[in-house]
Amino acid sequence: MSAVDTPLDKVPRPRPAGPGRKPRRFGGAALPWTLLAPTIGVLLLVLGYPLVRLVTLSFKQYGQAELWQGLPGDWQGVANYTHVLGDPVFWGVVLRTLLFTLAAVLLTLVAGMGVALLMQRVSTWVKALINIVLVASWAMPVVVAITIFKWMFDSDYGVLNWLLSRLPGADFSGHNWFTDTKQGFLVITLMVVWGAIPFVAITLHAGLTQVPKELEEAARMDGAGPVKVFRHVTLPVLKPIIVMLTTLSVIWDMGVFPQVFLMRDGHPEPAYQVLTTYSYDQAFVANDYDAGAAIAVVTVLLLLGVMAVYMRQMLKIGEVE
Amino acid sequence: MLDTAPAERTPAAAPAARALRRPRRKGRTVYNLLGLLVVVVSGFPVYWMLNTAFKPAKDAIDPDPKFFPTSLSFQNFSDALDVGDFWGSVGRSLIVSGATVGLGLVIGLLAALAISRFVFRGRKAVIVAILAVQMVPLVAMIIPVFLLLNQIDQIDKLTGLIVTYLTFVLPFTVWTLRGFIVNIPKELEESAMVDGCTRMGAFFRIILPLLAPGLVATSIYALIQAWNEYLYAMLIMSQENQTATVWLGNFVTSRGTDYAPMMAGSTMMGVPVVVFFLIVQRRVAAGLTAGAVKG
Amino acid sequence: MKRKLIAAIGVAVMVAGVAACGSDDKGSGKAAAPKEITVWLTVDAQKNWPELVKQADDAFTAKHKGVKIRHEYYEWTAKNQKLDAVLATKKVPDVVEMGNTETLGYLVKGAFAPVDKSKFENSGDWLDALEGSVTYNGKTYGVPYYAGARVGTWRKDVAKAAGVTKAPTTWAELTDALDKIQKKNGDKFSAWYQPSRDWYTALAFVKDAGGDVAKEDGGKWTATLSDPKSIEGLKTWKSVLDTYFHGDKNKDESDRYIVYGQGKSALIYGASWEGGAAADPKTDKTGKLKDNLETFALPGPNGDLLPNFIGGSDLVIPAKSAAQDLAADWINGFTDSAAQKVLISKGNLPNAKSLLAPLKDDPATAASARANENTWFVPTAPGWLQVEKKQILQNMLNDIAVGKASIEDATKAADEQINAVINAG
């Protein structure tokens, strides 16, 4: 089992570059910063600066009048925050968003990993088919995907109700999937997961190709079953990618917008509100841009809180280099 | 697609893998069946789009749905082309997506190298910052971004849209590429440099080929993001400079959704992405082989 | 010209900063002659009456040689979002189509420029529901474009099979006919397909019973849905749903014509175009709709016609527009009597009463023309748009229809929500 315990031994492992170690030959700090400059420049301009505005906005009184007349808006301190944080509706939305995110991320990763592993094991032609389907569904504009899902789940002319009604003893004609919020969120989660699987599966599959075959081979020779090989050989190699995919999935699923917004015809009922739609409602429905901004800021802080654990994990991986 | 892993291509690994797979034919059949299940379930919405696009518009909505077009019809496609400016919007989408993918890859790769191959003060802060900016819900940023673009006179300009999309895909690109670079042993390029390669040479000959899968994943991601983005395109661009996704919005009216031509339109919109994918896939195969030989 | 200038000064306070940027180079009070105008319409115009747009363009170009017209078409929800953003820039559209319940929220913030009413044809007798929506503090800020009425549409063949041979003219006749139809067709069938979220119809019952959404007292609006009369109206509405509507109670009215086309119901009460859309071969799955549809003005429980919600569109000129005169000229060509003729032919109501009168004699348009006899409109409160955008009424009706809340509780909750936003500008 030695090979299983130290899967990366055969691959020359990058040396830890701790503080005491001099990064050999790799110049000073000027080069990395030069390499980073374009990225940082773009991000500062189009995300950083608006982000600052978003934060200042949340402390102001800012509505349509201010927007149209180019007025700066009056400071109103933390009024938005005290109002938002003291609102039980808001906390309900937070809880709903977190639950949804948890379910969607878990499903996405498990299913994505399943598809990626499957792609390694199927015949070439099946793999080609899977690839085509993954890319085609990935390529489908979200607007169209939502239209199709809404249509498939329609109570009067949806294909799903029709199919289910073919089952013996089942009558789903006229069944509305959104009457019951649980069912509704099931549909929304399915759709989000469906949309996320191609990316996760393709990335994981690409990652799998980086897993040295000799390692898996050696582990098997040592008598490790497929589950053990996966756990002790494949997973450690994939870890950085999995951590990254989890992080991104959490961020994306917590920031899910069109899937909820358009599935509920552009006006989610209170029981369907998630953080983004709630913030959008405040900003664009109530035209209370400052309140919407405050909710967005709280969302970012919540995300940072949720992600703190993961970020530490990722930094740890980063330190291995 | 990425069935050309370096390990599989190395002469030593190939026979071993073959030997390994031989006794598991039965397993292969089960896997194939599972794979087909994935194809059916995951592909259903796509299939439904194609099915609707090709069947006569009058069959589009039916309480007894038709699973195959009774007669093949291209009427929906010509109907779709009659609405608005399809070719112009597709052209603009191509420009925007192409620029976003190209710039995103180059700029993002540089940054990814910086944070995964160099040790410098502030590196952690950069990593955290790049991750953190992704957490800002884009929906909430509409107004500030719009005001910014207005200030720098980039409203209704493709460059404004490109820069905006770049910020959407850059953090992701940097992160993903970093994940792939971390998995490439530094010794590989160091030994190449010992063998007389310049730093640049080592990068192009060793890292880049091994990064190919990562580059493909990120470029496809960036392409799809830019190609399918709706909200910002709708707000930033005027209609005569509109992109293809917004063009699709033409089929949603107060008198209901025009399903048939909309599906035809989105079928046509999917073509460039799939084509791009096919092209990239070949490049990857070639790059990987080259990498394996040199390494 | 002079009058126009004076009118323009009226909004100058708000636009001052922007206007200064635009006309600095000219120096004199007169702005440079604009070379183009931008017109925002909703997709309805693009889809259903493009020839009218062309007609207006031709008339305009004949008068103003060399001025280019740029058209942009938006879907309803996207339009306001985009308009909100674009109004923050210098490059604003010169003509914008607005729904008649959308305008007030913008008027109170000074977003639109006043227009000289006398310049427009038929401006003497514009429909009240439209004229009201462009009038603010006694001034006119837009031009009515067209209106839409609600009519009853039913299937003669289904009625006949149940032994009903003539369209009902009283509430008793209507319920009697529906009872027979419902009995004949079983409980999977909807004698009256009436989506619960369709608040235009639900509120018509409220109005019919003498209730209202909100009332004004000394400039302050208070929601009145939980008043006894409003509740009485909602009870009638609820009993209609319980008795005659056996479809999906969570849907809104946006796909009513599709469901109707599938032959699962006998009567719908909706916009006048919906019957025609359902009878289109694309949507008509029964093959019988085309020959068997009959439209009539729907009677209400109170003895009158059911109060009709007059929805419609206006054309406005943003206060920041640099080509307000040209914009007004284009609007004129797009809303004059000749234009209204085209709009009528597409199943719409004209913007003026004088044009409406002759329609009553034509059996094809009689039902919708009669709609104007008894109408209602939403409260003209500054925060009304938010009541609509927040879907307060729809959510309330949905809860009542599926039994999530009693009428009393649901209306009380809705009143609170409405009171919170209706007075805010």
GROMACS .gro file of N, CA, C and O in nm, chain A residues 52-118:
model
  268
   52VAL      N    1  -1.645   4.960  -0.518
   52VAL     CA    2  -1.637   5.071  -0.423
   52VAL      C    3  -1.763   5.155  -0.430
   52VAL      O    4  -1.821   5.195  -0.329
   53ARG      N    5  -1.807   5.179  -0.553
   53ARG     CA    6  -1.930   5.258  -0.568
   53ARG      C    7  -2.049   5.187  -0.507
   53ARG      O    8  -2.137   5.250  -0.449
   54LEU      N    9  -2.050   5.055  -0.524
   54LEU     CA   10  -2.160   4.977  -0.469
   54LEU      C   11  -2.164   4.993  -0.317
   54LEU      O   12  -2.270   5.012  -0.258
   55VAL      N   13  -2.045   4.986  -0.257
   55VAL     CA   14  -2.040   4.997  -0.112
   55VAL      C   15  -2.082   5.137  -0.067
   55VAL      O   16  -2.165   5.152   0.024
   56THR      N   17  -2.029   5.239  -0.132
   56THR     CA   18  -2.069   5.374  -0.091
   56THR      C   19  -2.218   5.395  -0.114
   56THR      O   20  -2.287   5.457  -0.033
   57LEU      N   21  -2.268   5.337  -0.224
   57LEU     CA   22  -2.410   5.349  -0.255
   57LEU      C   23  -2.495   5.299  -0.139
   57LEU      O   24  -2.600   5.355  -0.107
   58SER      N   25  -2.446   5.191  -0.074
   58SER     CA   26  -2.527   5.128   0.028
   58SER      C   27  -2.540   5.216   0.153
   58SER      O   28  -2.621   5.189   0.239
   59PHE      N   29  -2.457   5.319   0.161
   59PHE     CA   30  -2.467   5.411   0.275
   59PHE      C   31  -2.541   5.539   0.238
   59PHE      O   32  -2.544   5.634   0.313
   60LYS      N   33  -2.594   5.542   0.115
   60LYS     CA   34  -2.656   5.665   0.070
   60LYS      C   35  -2.804   5.647   0.044
   60LYS      O   36  -2.858   5.538   0.053
   61GLN      N   37  -2.865   5.756   0.008
   61GLN     CA   38  -3.003   5.754  -0.038
   61GLN      C   39  -2.994   5.768  -0.189
   61GLN      O   40  -2.957   5.873  -0.240
   62TYR      N   41  -3.024   5.659  -0.261
   62TYR     CA   42  -3.000   5.663  -0.405
   62TYR      C   43  -3.113   5.595  -0.479
   62TYR      O   44  -3.130   5.474  -0.474
   63GLY      N   45  -3.193   5.674  -0.547
   63GLY     CA   46  -3.305   5.620  -0.624
   63GLY      C   47  -3.296   5.664  -0.769
   63GLY      O   48  -3.191   5.710  -0.815
   64GLN      N   49  -3.407   5.653  -0.840
   64GLN     CA   50  -3.407   5.691  -0.982
   64GLN      C   51  -3.369   5.836  -1.002
   64GLN      O   52  -3.295   5.869  -1.093
   65ALA      N   53  -3.422   5.922  -0.915
   65ALA     CA   54  -3.396   6.065  -0.933
   65ALA      C   55  -3.246   6.092  -0.931
   65ALA      O   56  -3.193   6.164  -1.017
   66GLU      N   57  -3.176   6.033  -0.833
   66GLU     CA   58  -3.032   6.053  -0.824
   66GLU      C   59  -2.962   5.996  -0.947
   66GLU      O   60  -2.871   6.057  -1.003
   67LEU      N   61  -3.008   5.878  -0.988
   67LEU     CA   62  -2.946   5.812  -1.103
   67LEU      C   63  -2.957   5.898  -1.228
   67LEU      O   64  -2.860   5.922  -1.299
   68TRP      N   65  -3.078   5.947  -1.255
   68TRP     CA   66  -3.101   6.019  -1.380
   68TRP      C   67  -3.039   6.157  -1.380
   68TRP      O   68  -3.001   6.208  -1.483
   69GLN      N   69  -3.034   6.217  -1.263
   69GLN     CA   70  -2.981   6.354  -1.261
   69GLN      C   71  -2.834   6.356  -1.227
   69GLN      O   72  -2.774   6.463  -1.214
   70GLY      N   73  -2.775   6.240  -1.211
   70GLY     CA   74  -2.633   6.233  -1.181
   70GLY      C   75  -2.598   6.293  -1.046
   70GLY      O   76  -2.488   6.345  -1.026
   71LEU      N   77  -2.691   6.287  -0.952
   71LEU     CA   78  -2.666   6.341  -0.819
   71LEU      C   79  -2.590   6.238  -0.736
   71LEU      O   80  -2.603   6.118  -0.757
   72PRO      N   81  -2.510   6.283  -0.642
   72PRO     CA   82  -2.434   6.188  -0.560
   72PRO      C   83  -2.521   6.116  -0.458
   72PRO      O   84  -2.487   6.007  -0.415
   73GLY      N   85  -2.631   6.172  -0.417
   73GLY     CA   86  -2.714   6.107  -0.315
   73GLY      C   87  -2.671   6.149  -0.176
   73GLY      O   88  -2.554   6.176  -0.151
   74ASP      N   89  -2.766   6.152  -0.085
   74ASP     CA   90  -2.735   6.195   0.053
   74ASP      C   91  -2.690   6.076   0.137
   74ASP      O   92  -2.743   5.967   0.124
   75TRP      N   93  -2.594   6.103   0.224
   75TRP     CA   94  -2.550   5.997   0.315
   75TRP      C   95  -2.661   5.964   0.412
   75TRP      O   96  -2.728   6.050   0.465
   76GLN      N   97  -2.682   5.837   0.438
   76GLN     CA   98  -2.779   5.801   0.539
   76GLN      C   99  -2.721   5.698   0.635
   76GLN      O  100  -2.794   5.626   0.703
   77GLY      N  101  -2.591   5.690   0.639
   77GLY     CA  102  -2.528   5.602   0.737
   77GLY      C  103  -2.561   5.456   0.719
   77GLY      O  104  -2.577   5.410   0.606
   78VAL      N  105  -2.577   5.387   0.830
   78VAL     CA  106  -2.596   5.243   0.822
   78VAL      C  107  -2.744   5.204   0.821
   78VAL      O  108  -2.777   5.089   0.846
   79ALA      N  109  -2.830   5.301   0.790
   79ALA     CA  110  -2.974   5.274   0.796
   79ALA      C  111  -3.012   5.149   0.715
   79ALA      O  112  -3.089   5.065   0.762
   80ASN      N  113  -2.955   5.137   0.595
   80ASN     CA  114  -2.987   5.021   0.512
   80ASN      C  115  -2.951   4.891   0.580
   80ASN      O  116  -3.025   4.793   0.574
   81TYR      N  117  -2.835   4.892   0.644
   81TYR     CA  118  -2.787   4.768   0.705
   81TYR      C  119  -2.870   4.731   0.826
   81TYR      O  120  -2.907   4.615   0.844
   82THR      N  121  -2.900   4.830   0.911
   82THR     CA  122  -2.982   4.797   1.027
   82THR      C  123  -3.117   4.746   0.982
   82THR      O  124  -3.171   4.651   1.038
   83HIS      N  125  -3.169   4.805   0.875
   83HIS     CA  126  -3.300   4.761   0.828
   83HIS      C  127  -3.293   4.619   0.774
   83HIS      O  128  -3.373   4.532   0.808
   84VAL      N  129  -3.194   4.593   0.688
   84VAL     CA  130  -3.182   4.461   0.625
   84VAL      C  131  -3.156   4.354   0.730
   84VAL      O  132  -3.221   4.250   0.734
   85LEU      N  133  -3.059   4.381   0.818
   85LEU     CA  134  -3.020   4.278   0.914
   85LEU      C  135  -3.128   4.253   1.018
   85LEU      O  136  -3.133   4.148   1.080
   86GLY      N  137  -3.216   4.351   1.038
   86GLY     CA  138  -3.322   4.333   1.137
   86GLY      C  139  -3.448   4.275   1.076
   86GLY      O  140  -3.549   4.260   1.145
   87ASP      N  141  -3.444   4.244   0.947
   87ASP     CA  142  -3.563   4.199   0.877
   87ASP      C  143  -3.569   4.046   0.875
   87ASP      O  144  -3.484   3.983   0.812
   88PRO      N  145  -3.667   3.986   0.941
   88PRO     CA  146  -3.673   3.839   0.941
   88PRO      C  147  -3.688   3.782   0.800
   88PRO      O  148  -3.640   3.672   0.772
   89VAL      N  149  -3.755   3.856   0.712
   89VAL     CA  150  -3.769   3.808   0.574
   89VAL      C  151  -3.632   3.786   0.512
   89VAL      O  152  -3.605   3.686   0.446
   90PHE      N  153  -3.542   3.881   0.539
   90PHE     CA  154  -3.408   3.870   0.482
   90PHE      C  155  -3.339   3.742   0.529
   90PHE      O  156  -3.278   3.670   0.452
   91TRP      N  157  -3.351   3.713   0.658
   91TRP     CA  158  -3.284   3.593   0.710
   91TRP      C  159  -3.346   3.466   0.654
   91TRP      O  160  -3.277   3.366   0.633
   92GLY      N  161  -3.476   3.472   0.630
   92GLY     CA  162  -3.540   3.359   0.562
   92GLY      C  163  -3.479   3.337   0.424
   92GLY      O  164  -3.449   3.224   0.384
   93VAL      N  165  -3.458   3.449   0.354
   93VAL     CA  166  -3.397   3.441   0.221
   93VAL      C  167  -3.255   3.384   0.232
   93VAL      O  168  -3.215   3.299   0.152
   94VAL      N  169  -3.181   3.428   0.332
   94VAL     CA  170  -3.045   3.379   0.350
   94VAL      C  171  -3.044   3.228   0.370
   94VAL      O  172  -2.971   3.155   0.304
   95LEU      N  173  -3.131   3.184   0.460
   95LEU     CA  174  -3.138   3.040   0.489
   95LEU      C  175  -3.172   2.962   0.363
   95LEU      O  176  -3.110   2.861   0.331
   96ARG      N  177  -3.272   3.010   0.289
   96ARG     CA  178  -3.314   2.942   0.167
   96ARG      C  179  -3.197   2.934   0.069
   96ARG      O  180  -3.171   2.830   0.010
   97THR      N  181  -3.126   3.047   0.054
   97THR     CA  182  -3.014   3.049  -0.039
   97THR      C  183  -2.908   2.947   0.002
   97THR      O  184  -2.854   2.875  -0.083
   98LEU      N  185  -2.878   2.941   0.131
   98LEU     CA  186  -2.774   2.849   0.176
   98LEU      C  187  -2.815   2.704   0.153
   98LEU      O  188  -2.735   2.624   0.104
   99LEU      N  189  -2.939   2.673   0.184
   99LEU     CA  190  -2.986   2.535   0.163
   99LEU      C  191  -2.980   2.498   0.016
   99LEU      O  192  -2.932   2.391  -0.022
  100PHE      N  193  -3.030   2.589  -0.064
  100PHE     CA  194  -3.027   2.563  -0.208
  100PHE      C  195  -2.884   2.542  -0.257
  100PHE      O  196  -2.855   2.450  -0.332
  101THR      N  197  -2.794   2.630  -0.211
  101THR     CA  198  -2.655   2.620  -0.254
  101THR      C  199  -2.595   2.486  -0.214
  101THR      O  200  -2.530   2.419  -0.295
  102LEU      N  201  -2.620   2.448  -0.090
  102LEU     CA  202  -2.566   2.322  -0.041
  102LEU      C  203  -2.612   2.206  -0.130
  102LEU      O  204  -2.531   2.126  -0.179
  103ALA      N  205  -2.743   2.201  -0.154
  103ALA     CA  206  -2.797   2.091  -0.235
  103ALA      C  207  -2.739   2.095  -0.376
  103ALA      O  208  -2.693   1.993  -0.428
  104ALA      N  209  -2.739   2.212  -0.436
  104ALA     CA  210  -2.696   2.222  -0.575
  104ALA      C  211  -2.548   2.188  -0.589
  104ALA      O  212  -2.507   2.115  -0.681
  105VAL      N  213  -2.465   2.237  -0.498
  105VAL     CA  214  -2.321   2.213  -0.509
  105VAL      C  215  -2.291   2.064  -0.492
  105VAL      O  216  -2.217   2.005  -0.571
  106LEU      N  217  -2.352   2.003  -0.390
  106LEU     CA  218  -2.329   1.861  -0.368
  106LEU      C  219  -2.369   1.780  -0.491
  106LEU      O  220  -2.291   1.700  -0.543
  107LEU      N  221  -2.490   1.805  -0.537
  107LEU     CA  222  -2.539   1.732  -0.654
  107LEU      C  223  -2.448   1.753  -0.774
  107LEU      O  224  -2.415   1.660  -0.846
  108THR      N  225  -2.410   1.878  -0.796
  108THR     CA  226  -2.328   1.910  -0.912
  108THR      C  227  -2.197   1.833  -0.908
  108THR      O  228  -2.156   1.771  -1.007
  109LEU      N  229  -2.132   1.836  -0.793
  109LEU     CA  230  -2.000   1.774  -0.785
  109LEU      C  231  -2.009   1.622  -0.795
  109LEU      O  232  -1.931   1.559  -0.867
  110VAL      N  233  -2.105   1.565  -0.724
  110VAL     CA  234  -2.118   1.419  -0.729
  110VAL      C  235  -2.152   1.375  -0.871
  110VAL      O  236  -2.087   1.286  -0.928
  111ALA      N  237  -2.251   1.439  -0.929
  111ALA     CA  238  -2.291   1.400  -1.063
  111ALA      C  239  -2.179   1.428  -1.163
  111ALA      O  240  -2.151   1.348  -1.252
  112GLY      N  241  -2.114   1.543  -1.148
  112GLY     CA  242  -2.006   1.579  -1.241
  112GLY      C  243  -1.892   1.479  -1.232
  112GLY      O  244  -1.838   1.435  -1.334
  113MET      N  245  -1.857   1.442  -1.112
  113MET     CA  246  -1.751   1.344  -1.094
  113MET      C  247  -1.792   1.209  -1.154
  113MET      O  248  -1.713   1.142  -1.221
  114GLY      N  249  -1.918   1.174  -1.130
  114GLY     CA  250  -1.967   1.049  -1.187
  114GLY      C  251  -1.954   1.047  -1.338
  114GLY      O  252  -1.902   0.951  -1.396
  115VAL      N  253  -1.995   1.155  -1.402
  115VAL     CA  254  -1.988   1.161  -1.547
  115VAL      C  255  -1.842   1.157  -1.593
  115VAL      O  256  -1.806   1.087  -1.688
  116ALA      N  257  -1.755   1.230  -1.522
  116ALA     CA  258  -1.614   1.233  -1.561
  116ALA      C  259  -1.552   1.094  -1.552
  116ALA      O  260  -1.479   1.050  -1.642
  117LEU      N  261  -1.581   1.023  -1.444
  117LEU     CA  262  -1.526   0.888  -1.428
  117LEU      C  263  -1.584   0.795  -1.534
  117LEU      O  264  -1.513   0.712  -1.591
  118LEU      N  265  -1.712   0.814  -1.558
  118LEU     CA  266  -1.778   0.732  -1.659
  118LEU      C  267  -1.711   0.750  -1.796
  118LEU      O  268  -1.690   0.655  -1.870
   0.00000   0.00000   0.00000
